[in-house]
XYZ file of C-alpha atoms in Angstrom:
354
model
C 35.730 -32.282 20.467
C 33.896 -34.211 17.808
C 31.204 -35.704 20.013
C 27.635 -34.505 19.939
C 27.631 -33.022 23.419
C 24.481 -30.972 23.000
C 22.356 -29.786 20.130
C 18.730 -28.858 19.551
C 16.405 -30.154 16.851
C 13.045 -28.658 15.844
C 10.091 -30.496 17.368
C 8.101 -30.004 14.189
C 8.883 -29.684 10.468
C 5.717 -29.461 8.375
C 6.017 -28.929 4.598
C 2.487 -28.962 3.179
C 0.143 -27.164 0.801
C -1.830 -24.420 2.597
C 0.033 -25.206 5.841
C -0.324 -21.570 6.984
C -4.102 -21.975 7.183
C -3.637 -24.990 9.469
C -0.672 -23.763 11.484
C -2.478 -23.922 14.843
C -3.571 -27.551 14.216
C -0.031 -28.501 13.168
C 1.509 -26.880 16.257
C -1.039 -28.401 18.662
C -0.356 -31.825 17.161
C 3.365 -31.566 17.965
C 3.363 -29.238 21.005
C -0.001 -29.794 22.749
C 0.846 -27.742 25.853
C 1.240 -24.592 23.727
C -2.539 -24.058 23.518
C -3.737 -20.790 25.034
C -0.267 -19.293 25.532
C 0.307 -15.648 24.592
C 1.876 -15.173 21.151
C 3.194 -12.389 18.897
C 3.508 -12.448 15.090
C 6.635 -10.728 13.700
C 6.692 -9.673 10.046
C 7.370 -6.651 7.805
C 4.928 -3.918 6.804
C 4.779 -4.858 3.122
C 4.334 -8.586 3.871
C 1.551 -7.834 6.364
C -0.174 -5.943 3.524
C 0.596 -8.581 0.898
C -0.509 -11.579 2.987
C -3.143 -9.779 5.069
C -5.651 -12.652 5.026
C -3.145 -15.354 5.973
C -1.370 -13.330 8.659
C -4.678 -12.208 10.233
C -5.834 -15.831 10.163
C -2.646 -17.009 11.924
C -2.981 -14.226 14.513
C -6.588 -15.312 15.206
C -5.537 -18.979 15.520
C -3.041 -18.005 18.216
C -5.480 -16.122 20.441
C -5.595 -12.864 18.447
C -1.829 -12.466 18.723
C -0.442 -8.978 18.177
C 0.947 -8.462 14.656
C 4.233 -6.571 14.968
C 5.795 -4.884 11.908
C 9.560 -4.821 12.382
C 11.459 -1.943 10.808
C 14.857 -3.489 10.109
C 16.828 -6.700 10.546
C 19.092 -5.296 13.228
C 20.492 -6.388 16.555
C 18.708 -3.446 18.242
C 15.354 -4.423 16.717
C 15.730 -8.084 17.813
C 16.631 -7.028 21.372
C 13.707 -4.540 21.468
C 11.319 -7.369 20.462
C 12.877 -9.651 23.104
C 12.376 -6.944 25.744
C 8.714 -6.533 24.754
C 8.220 -10.333 24.849
C 9.696 -10.574 28.361
C 7.802 -7.573 29.786
C 4.451 -8.622 28.298
C 4.989 -12.284 29.268
C 4.621 -13.497 25.673
C 5.557 -17.177 25.345
C 5.521 -17.718 21.545
C 7.183 -15.752 18.735
C 5.918 -16.492 15.217
C 8.214 -15.182 12.460
C 6.526 -14.828 9.038
C 8.673 -13.621 6.149
C 11.992 -13.984 4.383
C 15.499 -14.239 5.832
C 15.491 -10.728 7.375
C 12.322 -11.347 9.390
C 13.260 -14.905 10.332
C 16.753 -13.938 11.561
C 15.338 -11.091 13.669
C 12.502 -13.182 15.147
C 14.890 -16.099 15.777
C 17.341 -13.951 17.730
C 14.513 -12.264 19.684
C 13.224 -15.725 20.665
C 16.739 -16.783 21.672
C 17.206 -13.755 23.959
C 13.696 -13.938 25.472
C 13.687 -17.777 25.680
C 10.313 -17.855 23.906
C 9.115 -20.738 21.726
C 9.982 -19.792 18.134
C 7.771 -20.835 15.220
C 9.376 -20.171 11.840
C 7.026 -19.624 8.865
C 8.998 -18.662 5.730
C 7.305 -16.831 2.846
C 10.309 -17.612 0.607
C 13.202 -20.103 0.566
C 16.099 -17.780 -0.168
C 18.747 -19.394 2.108
C 19.370 -22.000 4.801
C 19.092 -19.568 7.715
C 15.509 -20.682 8.413
C 16.778 -23.625 10.513
C 20.340 -22.552 11.295
C 21.692 -21.756 14.766
C 22.778 -18.293 13.547
C 21.172 -14.907 12.886
C 22.785 -12.343 10.593
C 21.808 -8.922 11.902
C 22.817 -5.321 11.170
C 24.857 -3.640 13.891
C 26.207 -0.155 13.110
C 25.757 1.426 9.684
C 26.189 -1.248 6.996
C 28.035 -3.690 9.254
C 26.388 -7.072 9.766
C 27.181 -9.591 12.439
C 26.573 -13.329 12.651
C 25.204 -14.185 16.085
C 24.772 -17.645 17.570
C 21.227 -18.465 18.660
C 18.777 -21.301 19.249
C 17.197 -22.963 16.213
C 13.370 -22.841 15.734
C 11.092 -25.009 17.861
C 8.854 -25.506 14.824
C 9.190 -24.854 11.082
C 6.058 -24.641 8.940
C 6.524 -24.335 5.171
C 3.455 -23.616 3.035
C 4.387 -24.841 -0.457
C 1.752 -22.586 -2.074
C 3.397 -19.537 -0.497
C 6.818 -20.553 -1.801
C 5.511 -21.290 -5.308
C 4.017 -17.783 -5.437
C 7.139 -16.087 -4.052
C 9.410 -14.221 -6.507
C 11.391 -16.774 -8.529
C 14.679 -15.068 -7.684
C 14.206 -15.924 -3.996
C 13.792 -19.632 -4.771
C 16.845 -19.488 -7.065
C 18.746 -17.936 -4.174
C 17.789 -20.926 -1.977
C 19.004 -23.281 -4.717
C 22.317 -21.374 -4.862
C 22.814 -21.661 -1.091
C 22.144 -25.418 -1.282
C 24.539 -26.081 -4.177
C 27.273 -24.119 -2.349
C 27.589 -27.051 0.063
C 29.594 -28.857 -2.629
C 32.581 -26.495 -2.257
C 31.934 -25.767 1.444
C 32.340 -29.448 2.363
C 35.605 -29.649 0.399
C 36.921 -26.612 2.306
C 35.800 -28.089 5.643
C 37.815 -31.276 4.999
C 40.771 -29.191 3.840
C 40.598 -27.150 7.039
C 40.612 -30.328 9.158
C 43.677 -31.626 7.271
C 45.678 -28.461 7.907
C 44.626 -27.649 11.491
C 43.406 -29.226 14.719
C 39.761 -28.749 13.605
C 37.720 -31.906 13.108
C 34.975 -32.777 10.644
C 31.817 -34.038 12.336
C 30.824 -37.004 10.151
C 27.113 -36.770 10.931
C 26.953 -33.033 10.151
C 28.998 -33.676 6.973
C 26.577 -36.426 5.858
C 23.520 -34.213 6.497
C 24.999 -31.354 4.475
C 25.951 -33.730 1.639
C 22.376 -35.125 1.634
C 21.049 -31.567 1.465
C 23.168 -30.917 -1.654
C 22.419 -34.311 -3.255
C 18.633 -34.066 -2.806
C 18.466 -30.858 -4.873
C 21.363 -31.499 -7.260
C 20.077 -34.947 -8.282
C 16.391 -34.017 -8.246
C 14.832 -34.799 -11.638
C 12.202 -32.084 -11.181
C 13.403 -28.679 -12.277
C 10.174 -26.696 -12.192
C 10.214 -24.180 -9.354
C 6.399 -24.179 -9.387
C 6.347 -27.913 -8.640
C 5.183 -28.842 -5.116
C 7.500 -31.866 -4.948
C 10.546 -29.752 -5.871
C 9.579 -27.117 -3.265
C 9.255 -29.848 -0.607
C 12.711 -31.200 -1.515
C 14.287 -27.712 -1.446
C 12.597 -26.886 1.910
C 13.943 -30.038 3.514
C 17.382 -29.501 1.970
C 17.621 -26.014 3.499
C 16.459 -27.330 6.880
C 19.034 -30.167 6.693
C 21.731 -27.553 6.078
C 20.625 -25.649 9.180
C 20.650 -28.829 11.274
C 24.124 -29.750 9.973
C 25.380 -26.395 11.313
C 23.603 -26.964 14.647
C 25.235 -30.394 15.038
C 28.686 -29.175 13.968
C 28.420 -26.127 16.227
C 29.620 -23.938 13.352
C 28.655 -22.900 9.824
C 31.458 -25.024 8.295
C 29.171 -27.731 6.791
C 27.535 -25.053 4.611
C 30.042 -22.241 4.255
C 33.451 -22.208 2.580
C 35.407 -20.068 0.108
C 32.245 -19.442 -1.970
C 30.668 -17.773 1.098
C 33.796 -15.673 1.681
C 33.328 -14.354 -1.862
C 29.675 -13.487 -1.065
C 30.738 -11.755 2.179
C 33.313 -9.726 0.227
C 30.527 -8.485 -2.087
C 28.214 -7.682 0.859
C 30.906 -5.821 2.803
C 32.940 -4.072 0.107
C 30.499 -3.719 -2.796
C 27.094 -2.901 -1.236
C 26.084 -1.189 -4.494
C 25.966 -4.624 -6.186
C 22.359 -5.728 -5.809
C 22.540 -9.499 -5.529
C 20.938 -11.834 -2.997
C 23.111 -13.858 -0.624
C 22.219 -17.186 -2.289
C 22.961 -15.926 -5.817
C 26.270 -14.380 -4.666
C 27.189 -17.746 -3.149
C 26.215 -19.526 -6.401
C 28.565 -17.152 -8.301
C 31.324 -18.047 -5.843
C 30.798 -21.794 -6.241
C 32.154 -21.959 -9.804
C 35.578 -20.337 -9.119
C 35.797 -22.206 -5.762
C 35.383 -25.501 -7.679
C 38.195 -24.525 -10.044
C 40.510 -23.452 -7.172
C 39.806 -26.826 -5.503
C 40.719 -28.586 -8.786
C 37.161 -29.907 -9.115
C 35.529 -29.748 -12.557
C 32.749 -27.131 -12.407
C 31.061 -28.223 -15.679
C 28.231 -30.197 -14.057
C 27.527 -27.400 -11.547
C 27.446 -24.848 -14.404
C 25.008 -27.006 -16.404
C 22.859 -27.497 -13.268
C 22.624 -23.716 -12.832
C 21.864 -23.306 -16.518
C 19.020 -25.879 -16.435
C 17.451 -24.003 -13.503
C 17.923 -20.635 -15.266
C 20.177 -19.452 -12.432
C 22.404 -16.761 -13.977
C 26.104 -17.057 -13.120
C 27.267 -14.301 -15.485
C 28.953 -11.719 -13.179
C 28.263 -8.993 -15.796
C 24.519 -9.517 -15.341
C 24.900 -8.270 -11.747
C 27.107 -5.319 -12.686
C 30.365 -7.023 -11.627
C 33.293 -6.057 -13.874
C 36.440 -8.095 -14.444
C 38.419 -5.828 -12.067
C 35.735 -5.997 -9.365
C 35.591 -9.792 -9.676
C 39.353 -10.108 -9.146
C 39.220 -7.671 -6.213
C 36.315 -9.546 -4.598
C 38.372 -12.748 -4.596
C 41.377 -10.867 -3.179
C 39.202 -9.457 -0.368
C 37.579 -12.870 0.210
C 40.917 -14.082 1.585
C 40.751 -11.782 4.608
C 37.019 -11.180 5.086
C 36.741 -13.852 7.843
C 40.013 -14.369 9.665
C 40.694 -17.802 11.055
C 38.529 -19.679 8.540
C 40.781 -22.015 6.540
C 39.676 -22.613 2.925
C 41.292 -23.344 -0.428
C 42.081 -19.599 -0.648
C 44.797 -20.108 1.994
C 46.681 -22.570 -0.192
C 46.544 -20.853 -3.598
C 48.179 -17.673 -4.901
C 46.086 -14.797 -6.216
C 46.316 -15.355 -9.987
C 44.821 -12.522 -12.035
C 45.209 -14.379 -15.350
C 43.282 -17.381 -13.985
C 40.565 -15.112 -12.520
C 40.114 -13.344 -15.879
C 39.758 -16.762 -17.574
C 37.161 -17.865 -14.991
C 35.295 -14.559 -15.413
C 35.175 -15.049 -19.214
C 33.954 -18.631 -18.785
C 31.186 -17.492 -16.427
C 30.105 -14.704 -18.797
C 29.710 -17.360 -21.507
C 27.964 -19.651 -19.026
C 29.871 -22.835 -19.875
């Protein structure tokens, strides 16, 4: 099936300076019948402390909504919030935070059928608008769960500019990964009965192009932040339309999953792990990675595996494990042999950063 049988789109996408201080006005403009409905604000303890004024202000704007500090980004936590929402007849869930908070709040809203308003404090990946939540299950295991995308997304560019730079770099990495993901998606369609949805493909390509060809490289620039915000949202919508993560996730994501699942001691964000995977994925796909490497270099995004504590042996093992980390997902890794000599050459090239 390649027809758009059913998909959801956010009613509102606002990317503005100081948008958090006007969130109630923005929401009422797009969803007028929301006024006066019971709401809850979901965030994390440290963020509630860090952004006390803004979060209190948002709570007040939504009828003195309860501010709930979630403990972890787990399936159990999301279901517990959903249960509370249903029992207390809460109609609106407002998620304020990074990917962990947003994934938990998004899944809680999906289960409880509440209106979900997404308010990111950083742009570390494209999960803010995607139809998936990555949540912890048992121990270190994480699961990707299908859910409904946000009803509204409000991005405050001042918040993002003041977020740690590494989080914005992570968002850039997740956006650039679409280059190799789209190649793998086409490859998968050529070697199986899967089809590429042209509209989802075009949206994902636009997401990549808008950031890759952007002449502004300053992460403190409001225009750049607006472009990155919209690029990440476009990626999420591409997944919603395709009904899968294929428009945004290929062999480079399998590499990141291998790190997350087999090397939890390596402290690297999802978006930066994906950026590291993009360079070898390009080479495996017989695409020249030079322009991607120079893009990363101009944005000071480090693609030296050594900088993250990844040795040559670990790097080779991560790519070996990437082959089997998600069964049934066809990528370039299915059509190439594991070549240790080539991997050592790629590792050396990435250490040198050229």
